[in-house]
Short mmCIF file of C-alpha atoms in Angstrom, two decimals:
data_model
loop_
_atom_site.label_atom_id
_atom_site.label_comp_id
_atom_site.label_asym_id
_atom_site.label_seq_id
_atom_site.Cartn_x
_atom_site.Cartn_y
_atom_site.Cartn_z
CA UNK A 1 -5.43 -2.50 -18.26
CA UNK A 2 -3.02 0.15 -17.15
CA UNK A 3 -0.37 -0.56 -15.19
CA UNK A 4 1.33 0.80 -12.40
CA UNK A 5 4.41 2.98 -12.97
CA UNK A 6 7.28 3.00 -10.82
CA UNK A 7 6.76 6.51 -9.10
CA UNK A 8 3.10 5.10 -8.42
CA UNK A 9 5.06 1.30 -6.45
CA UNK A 10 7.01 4.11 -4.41
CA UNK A 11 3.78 5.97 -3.62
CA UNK A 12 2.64 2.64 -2.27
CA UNK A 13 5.52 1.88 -0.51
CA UNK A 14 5.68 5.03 1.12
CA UNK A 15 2.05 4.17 2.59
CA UNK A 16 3.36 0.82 4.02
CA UNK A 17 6.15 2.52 5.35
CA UNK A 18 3.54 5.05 6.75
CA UNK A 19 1.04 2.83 8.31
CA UNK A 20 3.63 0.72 9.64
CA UNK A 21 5.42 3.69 11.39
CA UNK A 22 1.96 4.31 13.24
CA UNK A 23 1.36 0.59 13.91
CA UNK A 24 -2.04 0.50 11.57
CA UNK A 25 -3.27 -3.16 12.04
CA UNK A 26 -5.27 -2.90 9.07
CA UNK A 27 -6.12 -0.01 5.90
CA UNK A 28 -8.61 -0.52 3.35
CA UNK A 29 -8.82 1.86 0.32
CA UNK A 30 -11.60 1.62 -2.17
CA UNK A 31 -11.42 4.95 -5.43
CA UNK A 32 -13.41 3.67 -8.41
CA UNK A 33 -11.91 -0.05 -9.83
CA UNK A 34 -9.20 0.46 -7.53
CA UNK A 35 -9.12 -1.61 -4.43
CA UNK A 36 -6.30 -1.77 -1.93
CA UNK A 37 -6.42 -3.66 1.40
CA UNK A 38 -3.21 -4.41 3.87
CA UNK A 39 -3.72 -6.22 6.37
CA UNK A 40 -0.21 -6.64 9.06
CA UNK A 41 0.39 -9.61 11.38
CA UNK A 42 3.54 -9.31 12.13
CA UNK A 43 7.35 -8.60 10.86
CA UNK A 44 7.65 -11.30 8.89
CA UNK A 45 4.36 -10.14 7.18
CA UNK A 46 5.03 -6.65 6.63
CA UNK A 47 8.12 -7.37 5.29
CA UNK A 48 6.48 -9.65 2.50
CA UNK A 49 3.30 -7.23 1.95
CA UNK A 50 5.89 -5.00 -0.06
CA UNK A 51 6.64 -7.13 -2.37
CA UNK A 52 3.45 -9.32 -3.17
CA UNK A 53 1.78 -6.02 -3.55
CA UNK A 54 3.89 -4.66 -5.63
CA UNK A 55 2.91 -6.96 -7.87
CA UNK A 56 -0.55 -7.12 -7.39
CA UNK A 57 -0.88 -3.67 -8.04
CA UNK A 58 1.31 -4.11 -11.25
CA UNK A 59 -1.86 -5.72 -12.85
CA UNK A 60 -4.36 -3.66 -11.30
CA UNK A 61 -5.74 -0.38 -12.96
CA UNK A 62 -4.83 2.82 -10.89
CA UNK A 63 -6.39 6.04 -11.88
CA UNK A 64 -7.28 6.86 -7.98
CA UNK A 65 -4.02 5.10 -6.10
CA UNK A 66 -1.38 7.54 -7.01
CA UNK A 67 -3.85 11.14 -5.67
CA UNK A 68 -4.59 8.70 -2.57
CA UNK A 69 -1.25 7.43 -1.88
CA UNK A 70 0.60 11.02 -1.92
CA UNK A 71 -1.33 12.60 0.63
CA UNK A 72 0.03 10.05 3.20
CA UNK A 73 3.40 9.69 1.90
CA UNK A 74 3.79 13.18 2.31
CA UNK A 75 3.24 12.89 5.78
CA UNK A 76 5.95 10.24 5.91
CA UNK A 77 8.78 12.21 4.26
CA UNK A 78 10.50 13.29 7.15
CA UNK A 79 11.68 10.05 8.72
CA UNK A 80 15.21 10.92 7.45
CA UNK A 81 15.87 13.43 9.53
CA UNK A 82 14.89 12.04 12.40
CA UNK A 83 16.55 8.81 11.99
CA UNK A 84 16.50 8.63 16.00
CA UNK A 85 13.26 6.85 17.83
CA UNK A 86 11.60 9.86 18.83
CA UNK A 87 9.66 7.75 21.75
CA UNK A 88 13.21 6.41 22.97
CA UNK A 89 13.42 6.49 26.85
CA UNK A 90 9.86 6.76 27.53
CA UNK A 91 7.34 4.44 28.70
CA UNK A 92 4.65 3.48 26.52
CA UNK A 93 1.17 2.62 28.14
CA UNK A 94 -0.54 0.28 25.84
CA UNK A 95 -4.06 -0.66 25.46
CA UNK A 96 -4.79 -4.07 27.63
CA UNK A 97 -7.86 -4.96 25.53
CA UNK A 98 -10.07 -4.46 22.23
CA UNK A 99 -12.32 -1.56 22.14
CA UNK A 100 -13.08 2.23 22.13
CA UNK A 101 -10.67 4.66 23.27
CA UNK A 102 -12.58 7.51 25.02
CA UNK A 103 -10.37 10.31 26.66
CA UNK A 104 -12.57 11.91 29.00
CA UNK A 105 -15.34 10.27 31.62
CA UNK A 106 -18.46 12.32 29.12
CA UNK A 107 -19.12 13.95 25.92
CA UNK A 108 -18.43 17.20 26.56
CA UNK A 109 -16.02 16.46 29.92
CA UNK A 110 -12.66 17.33 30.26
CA UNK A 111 -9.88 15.19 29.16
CA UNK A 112 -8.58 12.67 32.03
CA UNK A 113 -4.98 13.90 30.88
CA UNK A 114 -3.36 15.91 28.20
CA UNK A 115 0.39 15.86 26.78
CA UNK A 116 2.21 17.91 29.74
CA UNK A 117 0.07 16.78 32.62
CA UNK A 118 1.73 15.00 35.58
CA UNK A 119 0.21 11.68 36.31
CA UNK A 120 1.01 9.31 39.16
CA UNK A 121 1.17 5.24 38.85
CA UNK A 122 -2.37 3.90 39.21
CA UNK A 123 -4.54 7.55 37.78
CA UNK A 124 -7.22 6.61 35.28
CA UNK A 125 -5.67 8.15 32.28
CA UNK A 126 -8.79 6.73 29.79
CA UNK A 127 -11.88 4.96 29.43
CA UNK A 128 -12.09 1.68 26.92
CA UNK A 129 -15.36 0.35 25.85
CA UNK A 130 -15.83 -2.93 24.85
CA UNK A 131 -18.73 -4.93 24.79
CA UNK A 132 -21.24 -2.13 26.07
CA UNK A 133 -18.59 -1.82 29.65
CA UNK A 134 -16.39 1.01 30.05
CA UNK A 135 -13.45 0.07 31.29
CA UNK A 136 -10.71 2.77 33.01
CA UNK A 137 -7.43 2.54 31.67
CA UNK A 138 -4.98 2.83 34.67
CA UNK A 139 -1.07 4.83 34.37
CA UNK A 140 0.80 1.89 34.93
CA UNK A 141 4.01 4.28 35.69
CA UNK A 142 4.49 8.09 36.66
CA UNK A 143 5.24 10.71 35.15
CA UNK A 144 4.68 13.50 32.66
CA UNK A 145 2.30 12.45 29.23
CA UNK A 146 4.12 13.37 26.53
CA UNK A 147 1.84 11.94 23.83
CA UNK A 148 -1.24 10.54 22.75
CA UNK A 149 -1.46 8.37 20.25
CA UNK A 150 -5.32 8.10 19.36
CA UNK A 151 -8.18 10.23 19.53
CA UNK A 152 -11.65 10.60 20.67
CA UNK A 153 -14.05 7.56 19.92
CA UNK A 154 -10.94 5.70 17.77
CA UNK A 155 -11.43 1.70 17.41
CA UNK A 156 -8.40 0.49 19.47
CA UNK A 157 -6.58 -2.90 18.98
CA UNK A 158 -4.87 -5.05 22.16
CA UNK A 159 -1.72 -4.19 23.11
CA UNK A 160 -1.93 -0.57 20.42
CA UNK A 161 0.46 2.45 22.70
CA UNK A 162 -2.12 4.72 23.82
CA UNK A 163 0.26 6.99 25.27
CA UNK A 164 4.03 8.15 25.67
CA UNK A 165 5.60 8.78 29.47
CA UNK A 166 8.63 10.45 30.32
CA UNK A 167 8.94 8.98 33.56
CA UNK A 168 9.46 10.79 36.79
#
């Protein structure tokens, strides 16, 4: 067996940290004998995840986990300076049901609405699928789109933002 070091835990944490920052529901890694799967219900879960996997892992062989879990740490380093919610003030438009998020009407259609359009309270905005129905996703405020948070064809959980509004 070869166990974890202690720059490999903090490579680990950093991917909590990471997936929890983005509101991943669930992440499954699989390199070689390695297997890592988080799974987050709530605060009180995430919180504890840190820990019991810590020691998990401890036991586990990792000659994969370290090259998988620097790629998105690295993407996580710069919560420091920005220790300010960055969606503060603006209106998040979450998904109202299970599915997949589509941004335009067609393949090969324009979006519904980019980050910059205007939109008005009530303006189809998206399209989710679920059970074979497509469903369009209604602004429930105005104002301008300042982000989206998924992408094309992405597997979308209830109640995951969708999109940022700065409110008009």
């Amino acid at each position: 067996m070869n166990p974890l070091n202690p720059d490999d835990i903090d490579d680990l944490k950093q991917l909590i940290e990471f997936l929890k920052e983005n509101q991943v529901a669930e992440f499954e890694l699989e390199r070689g004998d390695v297997r890592i799967r988080l799974k987050f219900g709530g605060a009180e879960a995430a919180g504890n995840g840190v820990a019991d996997l810590a020691s998990l892992l401890a036991s586990a062989r990792a000659t994969a986990a370290p090259a998988a879990a620097r790629a998105p740490a690295a993407a996580s380093a710069a919560p420091t300076e920005a220790a300010a919610d960055p969606n503060e003030g603006l209106h998040i438009v979450k998904s109202p049901m299970v599915g997949t998020y589509y941004g335009s009407p067609s393949p090969g259609a324009s979006s519904f609405v980019a980050p910059g359009d205007q939109v008005a309270k009530g303006q189809v905005i998206c399209i989710v699928e679920a059970m074979k129905l497509m469903n369009e996703i209604e602004s429930d405020a105005a104002g301008e789109i300042v982000k989206c948070f998924v992408i094309n064809g992405q597997p979308i959980e209830f109640g995951q933002p969708l999109f940022s509004i700065r409110q008009s």
